[in-house]
Amino acid sequence: DTAVSQTPKYLVTQMGNDKSIKCEQNLGHDTMYWYKQDSKKFLKIMFSYNNKELIINETVPNRFSPKSPDKAHLNLHINSLELGDSAVYFCASSQVRANEQFFGPGTRLTVL
Amino acid sequence: QKEVEQNSGPLSVPEGAIASLNCTYSDRGSQSFFWYRQYSGKSPELIMFIYSNGDKEDGRFTAQLNKASQYVSLLIRDSQPSDSATYLCAVKGITGGGNKLTFGTGTQLKVEL
């Protein structure tokens, strides 16, 4: 299936731990994104990469570090997890400046 | 002031009625406007986009844009129970190389039998 995929779907961890979320798209897009959706359903852009180059870097704690090994993959590493990091994290992809962004299924992160 | 504002709802409409969802935005430089639908526990999916003043129709959905009033709306005709979801308004400007989407907090729509 052509899609945006994320792993894991659920992630439960303790405060202070380090974790990663992986994202892959096989749509041939050149731009990928990370979004955070909080408990009130507010969806906010965190990062965007175009052809492995960082083009959007919102005000996000530097504990969050995106990595794009190639244009089909965008991973998110989070250090020293905090309670407030609990949210659903969505990966998305698009062609650069295209109207439609395609979202992955989301990763529900719970920090205890 | 939030960049993109929506009433959180829930907005309840009877089956077959017209649902009207509204959105205002603060950045006059915004260039294109999007409506995404998100079912509970699922990811957002694009319904429509619009970038010119006026109406744009696609099936049962009509997007309306008024840049002077900084207002975007989505009308859903003949509402069905399957339309029950959260509708996210999003706005794109020139920041982030024209790739940055700024979302509102969404309006929950409930279509009742």
Coordinates of C-alpha atoms in Angstrom, one line a residue:
Chain A
D1 CA 0.0 0.0 0.0
T2 CA 1.2 3.5 -0.8
A3 CA 1.0 5.5 2.4
V4 CA 2.7 7.3 5.3
S5 CA 3.6 4.8 8.0
Q6 CA 4.8 5.4 11.6
T7 CA 6.2 3.1 14.2
P8 CA 5.3 2.5 17.0
K9 CA 1.6 3.2 17.1
Y10 CA 1.6 3.4 20.9
L11 CA 4.5 4.3 23.1
V12 CA 4.3 4.2 26.9
T13 CA 7.4 5.2 28.8
Q14 CA 8.7 6.8 32.0
M15 CA 9.8 10.4 32.6
G16 CA 13.4 10.9 31.8
N17 CA 13.7 8.2 29.2
D18 CA 14.8 8.7 25.6
K19 CA 12.6 7.4 22.7
S20 CA 12.3 7.5 19.0
I21 CA 9.5 7.5 16.5
K22 CA 10.0 6.4 12.9
C23 CA 8.2 7.6 9.8
E24 CA 8.4 6.4 6.3
Q25 CA 6.5 7.4 3.1
N26 CA 6.4 5.6 -0.2
L27 CA 4.4 8.3 -2.0
G28 CA 7.5 9.8 -3.7
H29 CA 7.1 13.1 -1.9
D30 CA 10.0 15.3 -1.2
T31 CA 8.7 17.1 2.0
M32 CA 8.0 15.5 5.4
Y33 CA 6.6 16.9 8.6
W34 CA 6.2 16.2 12.3
Y35 CA 3.1 17.5 14.1
K36 CA 2.0 17.2 17.7
Q37 CA -1.7 16.9 18.6
D38 CA -2.4 17.6 22.3
S39 CA -5.2 16.4 24.4
K40 CA -7.4 19.2 23.2
K41 CA -6.9 18.1 19.6
F42 CA -4.8 21.1 18.7
L43 CA -2.5 20.1 15.9
K44 CA 0.7 22.0 15.6
I45 CA 3.7 21.8 13.2
M46 CA 7.0 20.9 14.8
F47 CA 9.4 20.3 12.0
S48 CA 9.5 20.0 8.2
Y49 CA 12.2 18.6 5.9
N50 CA 12.5 19.0 2.2
N51 CA 14.9 16.6 0.5
K52 CA 16.7 16.1 3.8
E53 CA 17.0 19.8 4.5
L54 CA 15.3 21.3 7.6
I55 CA 12.9 24.0 6.3
I56 CA 10.5 24.5 9.3
N57 CA 11.7 24.4 12.9
E58 CA 9.0 25.8 15.2
T59 CA 9.6 26.7 18.9
V60 CA 10.2 23.2 20.1
P61 CA 12.4 22.2 23.1
N62 CA 15.8 21.1 21.9
R63 CA 15.1 17.7 23.5
F64 CA 13.3 17.0 20.2
S65 CA 15.6 16.2 17.4
P66 CA 14.4 15.2 13.9
K67 CA 16.6 13.2 11.6
S68 CA 16.0 12.6 7.9
P69 CA 18.4 10.0 6.5
D70 CA 16.7 10.3 3.1
K71 CA 13.7 12.0 1.6
A72 CA 11.4 9.0 2.3
H73 CA 12.2 8.8 6.1
L74 CA 11.9 11.3 8.9
N75 CA 12.5 10.2 12.4
L76 CA 11.9 12.0 15.7
H77 CA 14.1 11.4 18.7
I78 CA 13.0 12.8 22.1
N79 CA 15.4 13.0 25.0
S80 CA 14.6 13.3 28.7
L81 CA 10.9 12.8 28.2
E82 CA 8.5 14.9 30.3
L83 CA 4.9 14.5 31.3
G84 CA 3.9 17.4 28.9
D85 CA 5.3 15.4 26.0
S86 CA 2.3 13.1 26.2
A87 CA 0.4 13.6 22.9
V88 CA -0.3 12.1 19.5
Y89 CA 2.5 12.7 17.1
F90 CA 1.7 12.7 13.4
C91 CA 4.1 12.4 10.5
A92 CA 2.9 13.8 7.2
S93 CA 4.3 14.2 3.7
S94 CA 3.7 16.2 0.5
Q95 CA 5.3 17.5 -2.6
V96 CA 6.9 20.8 -1.8
R97 CA 4.3 23.6 -1.6
A98 CA 1.6 21.1 -2.6
N99 CA -1.9 21.7 -1.3
E100 CA -2.4 18.3 0.2
Q101 CA -0.4 16.8 3.1
F102 CA -0.9 13.1 3.7
F103 CA -0.8 12.1 7.4
G104 CA 0.4 8.9 8.9
P105 CA -1.7 7.0 11.5
G106 CA -0.1 8.8 14.5
T107 CA 1.9 7.6 17.5
R108 CA 0.3 8.0 20.8
L109 CA 3.0 8.8 23.3
T110 CA 2.2 8.5 27.0
V111 CA 4.8 9.6 29.6
L112 CA 4.3 8.3 33.1
Chain B
Q1 CA -5.3 36.2 19.5
K2 CA -5.0 32.7 18.1
E3 CA -3.8 32.5 14.5
V4 CA -6.7 30.3 13.4
E5 CA -9.9 30.2 15.4
Q6 CA -12.8 27.8 15.4
N7 CA -15.6 27.1 17.7
S8 CA -14.9 23.8 19.4
G9 CA -18.5 22.7 19.4
P10 CA -20.0 20.2 19.5
L11 CA -22.2 21.4 16.6
S12 CA -25.2 19.1 16.4
V13 CA -27.3 18.9 13.3
P14 CA -30.1 16.5 12.3
E15 CA -29.5 14.1 9.5
G16 CA -30.2 15.7 6.1
A17 CA -29.6 19.3 7.4
I18 CA -26.9 21.7 6.3
A19 CA -23.9 21.9 8.7
S20 CA -22.0 25.2 8.7
L21 CA -18.5 25.3 10.1
N22 CA -16.7 28.6 10.5
C23 CA -13.1 29.7 10.8
T24 CA -11.3 33.0 11.2
Y25 CA -7.6 33.7 10.7
S26 CA -5.3 36.6 11.8
D27 CA -2.6 36.7 9.2
R28 CA -3.7 38.8 6.2
G29 CA -0.8 37.3 4.2
S30 CA -2.4 33.8 4.3
Q31 CA -2.7 32.5 0.8
S32 CA -4.5 29.2 0.9
F33 CA -7.0 27.6 3.2
F34 CA -7.9 24.0 4.0
W35 CA -10.5 21.9 5.6
Y36 CA -9.4 18.6 7.1
R37 CA -11.7 16.0 8.6
Q38 CA -10.5 13.9 11.6
Y39 CA -12.4 10.9 12.9
S40 CA -11.9 10.0 16.5
G41 CA -8.6 8.1 16.9
K42 CA -7.7 8.6 13.2
S43 CA -5.4 10.9 11.3
P44 CA -6.6 14.1 9.5
E45 CA -7.6 13.9 5.9
L46 CA -8.0 16.7 3.4
I47 CA -11.6 17.5 2.3
M48 CA -11.1 20.7 0.4
F49 CA -8.8 23.6 -0.2
I50 CA -9.6 27.1 -1.5
Y51 CA -7.4 30.1 -2.3
S52 CA -9.7 32.5 -4.2
N53 CA -12.5 34.6 -2.7
G54 CA -15.9 33.1 -3.2
D55 CA -17.3 29.6 -3.2
K56 CA -15.8 26.2 -4.2
E57 CA -18.1 23.2 -4.4
D58 CA -17.2 19.5 -4.3
G59 CA -20.1 17.2 -4.0
R60 CA -21.9 17.8 -0.7
F61 CA -19.1 20.2 0.5
T62 CA -18.8 23.9 -0.2
A63 CA -15.9 26.0 1.0
Q64 CA -16.4 29.7 1.2
L65 CA -13.6 32.3 1.5
N66 CA -13.8 36.0 2.3
K67 CA -10.2 37.4 2.6
A68 CA -11.4 40.9 3.5
S69 CA -13.2 39.5 6.5
Q70 CA -10.5 36.9 7.1
Y71 CA -13.1 34.2 7.2
V72 CA -13.4 30.7 5.8
S73 CA -16.4 28.4 6.1
L74 CA -17.3 24.9 5.2
L75 CA -20.9 23.9 4.4
I76 CA -21.9 20.3 4.4
R77 CA -25.2 19.6 2.6
D78 CA -27.5 16.6 3.4
S79 CA -25.4 15.8 6.5
Q80 CA -25.0 12.1 7.2
P81 CA -24.1 10.4 10.5
S82 CA -20.8 9.4 8.8
D83 CA -20.0 13.1 8.6
S84 CA -19.7 13.1 12.4
A85 CA -16.0 14.0 13.1
T86 CA -13.8 16.9 14.0
Y87 CA -13.2 19.4 11.2
L88 CA -9.9 21.2 11.3
C89 CA -9.4 24.5 9.5
A90 CA -5.9 25.2 8.3
V91 CA -4.1 28.2 6.7
K92 CA -1.0 28.4 4.7
G93 CA 1.1 31.5 4.1
I94 CA 4.6 32.0 2.8
T95 CA 6.5 31.0 5.9
G96 CA 8.4 27.7 5.8
G97 CA 8.8 28.0 2.1
G98 CA 5.1 27.9 1.6
N99 CA 4.8 24.6 3.3
K100 CA 3.7 25.6 6.8
L101 CA 0.1 24.7 7.7
T102 CA -1.4 26.4 10.8
F103 CA -4.4 24.6 12.2
G104 CA -7.3 25.8 14.3
T105 CA -8.4 23.7 17.3
G106 CA -11.2 22.1 15.3
T107 CA -15.0 21.9 15.5
Q108 CA -16.6 18.7 16.5
L109 CA -19.6 17.9 14.3
K110 CA -22.4 15.5 15.4
V111 CA -25.0 14.5 12.9
E112 CA -27.9 13.0 14.7
L113 CA -30.4 10.5 13.3

